[in-house]
Short mmCIF file of C-alpha atoms in Angstrom, two decimals:
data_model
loop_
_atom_site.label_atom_id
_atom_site.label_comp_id
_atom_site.label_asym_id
_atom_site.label_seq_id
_atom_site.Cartn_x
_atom_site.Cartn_y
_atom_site.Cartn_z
CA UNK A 1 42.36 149.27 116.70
CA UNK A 2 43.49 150.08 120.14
CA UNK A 3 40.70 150.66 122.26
CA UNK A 4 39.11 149.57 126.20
CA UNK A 5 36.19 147.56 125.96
CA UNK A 6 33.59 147.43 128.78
CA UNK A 7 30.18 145.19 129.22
CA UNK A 8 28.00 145.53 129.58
CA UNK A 9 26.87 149.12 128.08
CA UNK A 10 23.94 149.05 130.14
CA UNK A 11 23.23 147.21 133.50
CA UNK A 12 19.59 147.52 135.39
CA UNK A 13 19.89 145.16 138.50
CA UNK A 14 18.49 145.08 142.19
CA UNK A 15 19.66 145.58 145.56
CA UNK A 16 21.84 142.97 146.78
CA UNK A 17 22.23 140.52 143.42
CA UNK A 18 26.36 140.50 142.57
CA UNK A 19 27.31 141.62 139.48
CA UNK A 20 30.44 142.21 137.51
CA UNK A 21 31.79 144.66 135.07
CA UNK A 22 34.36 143.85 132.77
CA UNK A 23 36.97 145.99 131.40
CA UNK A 24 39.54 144.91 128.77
CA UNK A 25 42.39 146.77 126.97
CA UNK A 26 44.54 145.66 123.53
CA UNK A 27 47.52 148.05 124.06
CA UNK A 28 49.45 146.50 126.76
CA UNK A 29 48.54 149.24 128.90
CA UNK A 30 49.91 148.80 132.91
CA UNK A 31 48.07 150.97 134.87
CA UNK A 32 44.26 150.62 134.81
CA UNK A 33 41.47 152.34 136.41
CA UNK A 34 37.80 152.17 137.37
CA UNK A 35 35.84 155.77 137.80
CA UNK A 36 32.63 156.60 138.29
CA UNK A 37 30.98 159.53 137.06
CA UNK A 38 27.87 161.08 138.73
CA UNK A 39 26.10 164.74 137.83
CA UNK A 40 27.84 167.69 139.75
CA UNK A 41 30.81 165.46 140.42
CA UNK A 42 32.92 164.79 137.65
CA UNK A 43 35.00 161.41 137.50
CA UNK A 44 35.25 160.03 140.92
CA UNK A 45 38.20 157.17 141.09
CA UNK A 46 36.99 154.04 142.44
CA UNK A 47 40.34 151.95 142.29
CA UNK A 48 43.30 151.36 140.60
CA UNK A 49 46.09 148.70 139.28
CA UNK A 50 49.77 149.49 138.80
CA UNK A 51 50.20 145.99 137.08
CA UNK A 52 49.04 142.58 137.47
CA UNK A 53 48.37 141.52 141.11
CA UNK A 54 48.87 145.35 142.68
CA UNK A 55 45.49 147.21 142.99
CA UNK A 56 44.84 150.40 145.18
CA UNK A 57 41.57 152.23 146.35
CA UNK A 58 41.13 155.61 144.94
CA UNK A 59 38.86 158.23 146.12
CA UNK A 60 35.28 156.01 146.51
CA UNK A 61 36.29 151.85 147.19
CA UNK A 62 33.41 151.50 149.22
CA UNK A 63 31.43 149.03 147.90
CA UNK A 64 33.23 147.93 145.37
CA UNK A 65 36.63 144.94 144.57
CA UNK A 66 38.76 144.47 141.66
CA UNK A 67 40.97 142.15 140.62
CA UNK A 68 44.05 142.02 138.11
CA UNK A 69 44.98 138.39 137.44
CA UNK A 70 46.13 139.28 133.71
CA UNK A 71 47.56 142.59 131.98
CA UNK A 72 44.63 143.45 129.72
CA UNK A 73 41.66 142.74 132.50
CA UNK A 74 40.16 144.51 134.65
CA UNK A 75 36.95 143.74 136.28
CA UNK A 76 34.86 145.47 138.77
CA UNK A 77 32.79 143.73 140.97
CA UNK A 78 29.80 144.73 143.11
CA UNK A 79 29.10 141.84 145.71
CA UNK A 80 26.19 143.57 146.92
CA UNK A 81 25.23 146.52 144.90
CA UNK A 82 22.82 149.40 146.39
CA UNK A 83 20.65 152.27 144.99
CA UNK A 84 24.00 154.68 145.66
CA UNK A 85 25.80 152.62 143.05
CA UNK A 86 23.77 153.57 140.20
CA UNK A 87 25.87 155.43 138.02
CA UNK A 88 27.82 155.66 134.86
CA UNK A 89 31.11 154.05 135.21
CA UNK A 90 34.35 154.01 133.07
CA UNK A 91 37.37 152.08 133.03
CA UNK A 92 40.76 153.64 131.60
CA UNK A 93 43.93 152.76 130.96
CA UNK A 94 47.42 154.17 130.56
CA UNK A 95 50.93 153.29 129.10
CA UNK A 96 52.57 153.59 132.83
CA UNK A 97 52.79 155.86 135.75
CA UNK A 98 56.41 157.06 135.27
CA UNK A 99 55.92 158.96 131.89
CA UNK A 100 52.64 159.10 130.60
CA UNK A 101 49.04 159.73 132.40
CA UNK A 102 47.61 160.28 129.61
CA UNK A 103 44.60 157.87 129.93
CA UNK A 104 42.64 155.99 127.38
CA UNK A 105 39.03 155.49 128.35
CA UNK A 106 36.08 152.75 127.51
CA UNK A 107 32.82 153.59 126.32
CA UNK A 108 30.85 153.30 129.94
CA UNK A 109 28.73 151.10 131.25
CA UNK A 110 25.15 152.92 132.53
CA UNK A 111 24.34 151.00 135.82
CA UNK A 112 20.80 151.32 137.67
CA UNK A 113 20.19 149.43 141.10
CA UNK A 114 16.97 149.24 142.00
CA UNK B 1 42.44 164.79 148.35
CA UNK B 2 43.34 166.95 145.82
CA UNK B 3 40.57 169.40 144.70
CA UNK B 4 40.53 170.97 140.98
CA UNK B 5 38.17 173.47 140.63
CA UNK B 6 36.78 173.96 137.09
CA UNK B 7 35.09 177.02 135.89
CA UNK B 8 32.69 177.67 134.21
CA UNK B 9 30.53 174.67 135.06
CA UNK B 10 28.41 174.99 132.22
CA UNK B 11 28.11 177.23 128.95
CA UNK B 12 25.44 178.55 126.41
CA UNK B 13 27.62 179.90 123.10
CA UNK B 14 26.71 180.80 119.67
CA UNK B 15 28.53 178.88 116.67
CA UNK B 16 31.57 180.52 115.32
CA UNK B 17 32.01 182.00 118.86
CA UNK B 18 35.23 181.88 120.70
CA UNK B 19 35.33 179.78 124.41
CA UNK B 20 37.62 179.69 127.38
CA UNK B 21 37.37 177.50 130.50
CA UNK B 22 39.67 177.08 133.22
CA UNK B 23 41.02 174.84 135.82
CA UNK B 24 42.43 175.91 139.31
CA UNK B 25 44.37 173.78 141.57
CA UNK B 26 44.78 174.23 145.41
CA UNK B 27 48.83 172.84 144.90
CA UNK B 28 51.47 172.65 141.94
CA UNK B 29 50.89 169.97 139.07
CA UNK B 30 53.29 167.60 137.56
CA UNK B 31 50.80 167.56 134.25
CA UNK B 32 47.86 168.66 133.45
CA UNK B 33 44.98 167.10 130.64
CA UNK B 34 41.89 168.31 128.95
CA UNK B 35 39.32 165.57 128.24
CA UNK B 36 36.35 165.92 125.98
CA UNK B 37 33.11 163.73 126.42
CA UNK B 38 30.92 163.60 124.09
CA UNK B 39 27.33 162.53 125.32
CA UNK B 40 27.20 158.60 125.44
CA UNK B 41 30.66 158.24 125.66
CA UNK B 42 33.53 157.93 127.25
CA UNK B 43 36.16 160.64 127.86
CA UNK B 44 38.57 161.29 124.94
CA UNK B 45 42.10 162.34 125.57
CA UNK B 46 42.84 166.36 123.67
CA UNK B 47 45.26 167.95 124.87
CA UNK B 48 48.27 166.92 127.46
CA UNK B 49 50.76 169.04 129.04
CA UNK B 50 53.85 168.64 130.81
CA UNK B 51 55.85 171.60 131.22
CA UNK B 52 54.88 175.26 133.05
CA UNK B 53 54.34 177.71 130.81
CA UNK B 54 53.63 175.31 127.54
CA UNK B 55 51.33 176.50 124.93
CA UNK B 56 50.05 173.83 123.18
CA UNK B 57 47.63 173.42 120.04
CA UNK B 58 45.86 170.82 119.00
CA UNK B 59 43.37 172.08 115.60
CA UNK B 60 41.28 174.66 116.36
CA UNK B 61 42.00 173.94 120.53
CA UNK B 62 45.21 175.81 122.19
CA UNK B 63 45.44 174.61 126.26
CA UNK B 64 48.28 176.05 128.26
CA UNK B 65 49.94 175.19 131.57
CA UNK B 66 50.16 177.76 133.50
CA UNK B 67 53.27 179.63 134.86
CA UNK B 68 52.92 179.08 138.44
CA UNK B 69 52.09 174.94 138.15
CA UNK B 70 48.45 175.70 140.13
CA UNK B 71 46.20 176.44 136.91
CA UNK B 72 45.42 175.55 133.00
CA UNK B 73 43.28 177.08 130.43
CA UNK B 74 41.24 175.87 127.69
CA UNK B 75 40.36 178.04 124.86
CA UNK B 76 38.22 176.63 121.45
CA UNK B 77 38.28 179.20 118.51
CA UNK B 78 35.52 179.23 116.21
CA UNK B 79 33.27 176.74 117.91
CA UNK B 80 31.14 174.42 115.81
CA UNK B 81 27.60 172.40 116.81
CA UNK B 82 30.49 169.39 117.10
CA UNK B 83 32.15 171.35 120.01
CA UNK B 84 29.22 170.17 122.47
CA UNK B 85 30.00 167.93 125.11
CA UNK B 86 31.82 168.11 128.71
CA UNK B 87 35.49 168.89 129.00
CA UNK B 88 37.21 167.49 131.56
CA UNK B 89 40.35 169.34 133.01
CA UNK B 90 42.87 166.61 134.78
CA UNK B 91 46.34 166.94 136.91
CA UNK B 92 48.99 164.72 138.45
CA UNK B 93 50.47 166.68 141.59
CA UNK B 94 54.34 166.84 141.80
CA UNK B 95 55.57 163.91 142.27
CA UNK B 96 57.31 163.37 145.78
CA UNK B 97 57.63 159.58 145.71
CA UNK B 98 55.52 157.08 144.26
CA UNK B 99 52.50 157.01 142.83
CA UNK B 100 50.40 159.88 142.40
CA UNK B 101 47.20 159.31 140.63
CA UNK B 102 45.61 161.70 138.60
CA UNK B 103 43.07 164.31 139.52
CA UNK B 104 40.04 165.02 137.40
CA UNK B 105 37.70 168.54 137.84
CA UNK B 106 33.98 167.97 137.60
CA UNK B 107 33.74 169.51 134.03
CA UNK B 108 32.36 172.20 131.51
CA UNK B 109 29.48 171.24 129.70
CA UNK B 110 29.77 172.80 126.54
CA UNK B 111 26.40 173.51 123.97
CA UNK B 112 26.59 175.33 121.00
CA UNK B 113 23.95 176.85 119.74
CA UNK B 114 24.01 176.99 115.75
#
């Protein structure tokens, strides 16, 4: 079944403590994405990946790093999360930027810092 | 960066009602794409378009892109208690070069009463 996986679903952590969120796709997907989605502001992109070793900031990096060392992964990584992080975050993928942007999102992962 | 505005944010609606939403753009789009999100999950793709003008169905769903590039429209016929969640309206600017990500609007949330 094609599908993005993230973990973990849920996520309550504290200030400061590193933590990482994985992201993993099946369909051979190039471009991948990290959003964050908080009430009154929709999806909110955090960063993006073209490929494998080319990453981009979207709209809200602060805070945040990714890396893309294979195809199919793509984790995000909090070195030192803060209350403003908690959130609901998605990752999302897509069959490539020249044709299609049609995006194919994972389930979420609820994150609390306290 | 680019700013959709979606309208309306949120909706009361009876079962077996009719619904519209829209989705306004401040420049022309490449493509636009309706989302739905159901609660708990992660946004599912619906509806893409690609061309101004296009009309296109998708079960009891019709979106269209709009003639001058800058808007899209939503409409559900016949809603049912299922039809409750947040759509997401989405657009990729004309491209001039490059990458250009996509946009997403901060949503409709959508409850039906039965």
């Amino acid at each position: 079944e094609a599908q993005v996986t993230q973990n973990p679903r849920y996520l309550i952590t504290v200030t400061g403590k590193k933590l990482t969120v994985t992201c993993s796709q099946n369909m051979n997907h190039e471009y991948m994405s990290w959003y964050r989605q908080d009430p009154g502001l929709g999806l909110r992109q955090i960063y993006y990946s073209m490929n494998v070793e080319v990453t981009d900031k979207g709209d809200v990096p602060e805070g945040y790093k990714v890396s893309r060392k294979e195809k199919r992964n793509f984790p995000l990584i909090l070195e030192s999360p803060s209350p403003n992080q908690t959130s609901l975050y998605f990752c999302a993928s897509s069959a490539g930027t020249g044709v299609s942007y049609e995006q194919y999102f994972g389930p979420g992962t609820r994150l609390t810092v306290t | 960066g680019q700013q959709l505005n979606q309208s309306p944010q949120s909706m009361f609606i009876q079962e077996g009602e009719d619904v519209s939403m829209n989705c306004t753009s401040s420049s022309i789009f490449n493509t636009w794409l309706w989302y739905k999100q159901d609660p708990g999950e992660g946004p599912v793709l619906l509806i893409a378009l690609y061309k101004a003008g296009e009309l296109t169905s998708n079960g009891r769903l019709t979106a269209q892109f709009g003639i001058t590039r800058k808007d899209s429209f939503l409409n559900i016929s016949a809603s049912i208690p299922s039809d409750v969640g947040i759509y997401f309206c989405a657009g990729q600017p004309t491209r001039s070069g490059g990458y250009q990500k996509v946009t997403f609007g901060i949503g409709t949330k959508l409850q039906v009463i039965p």
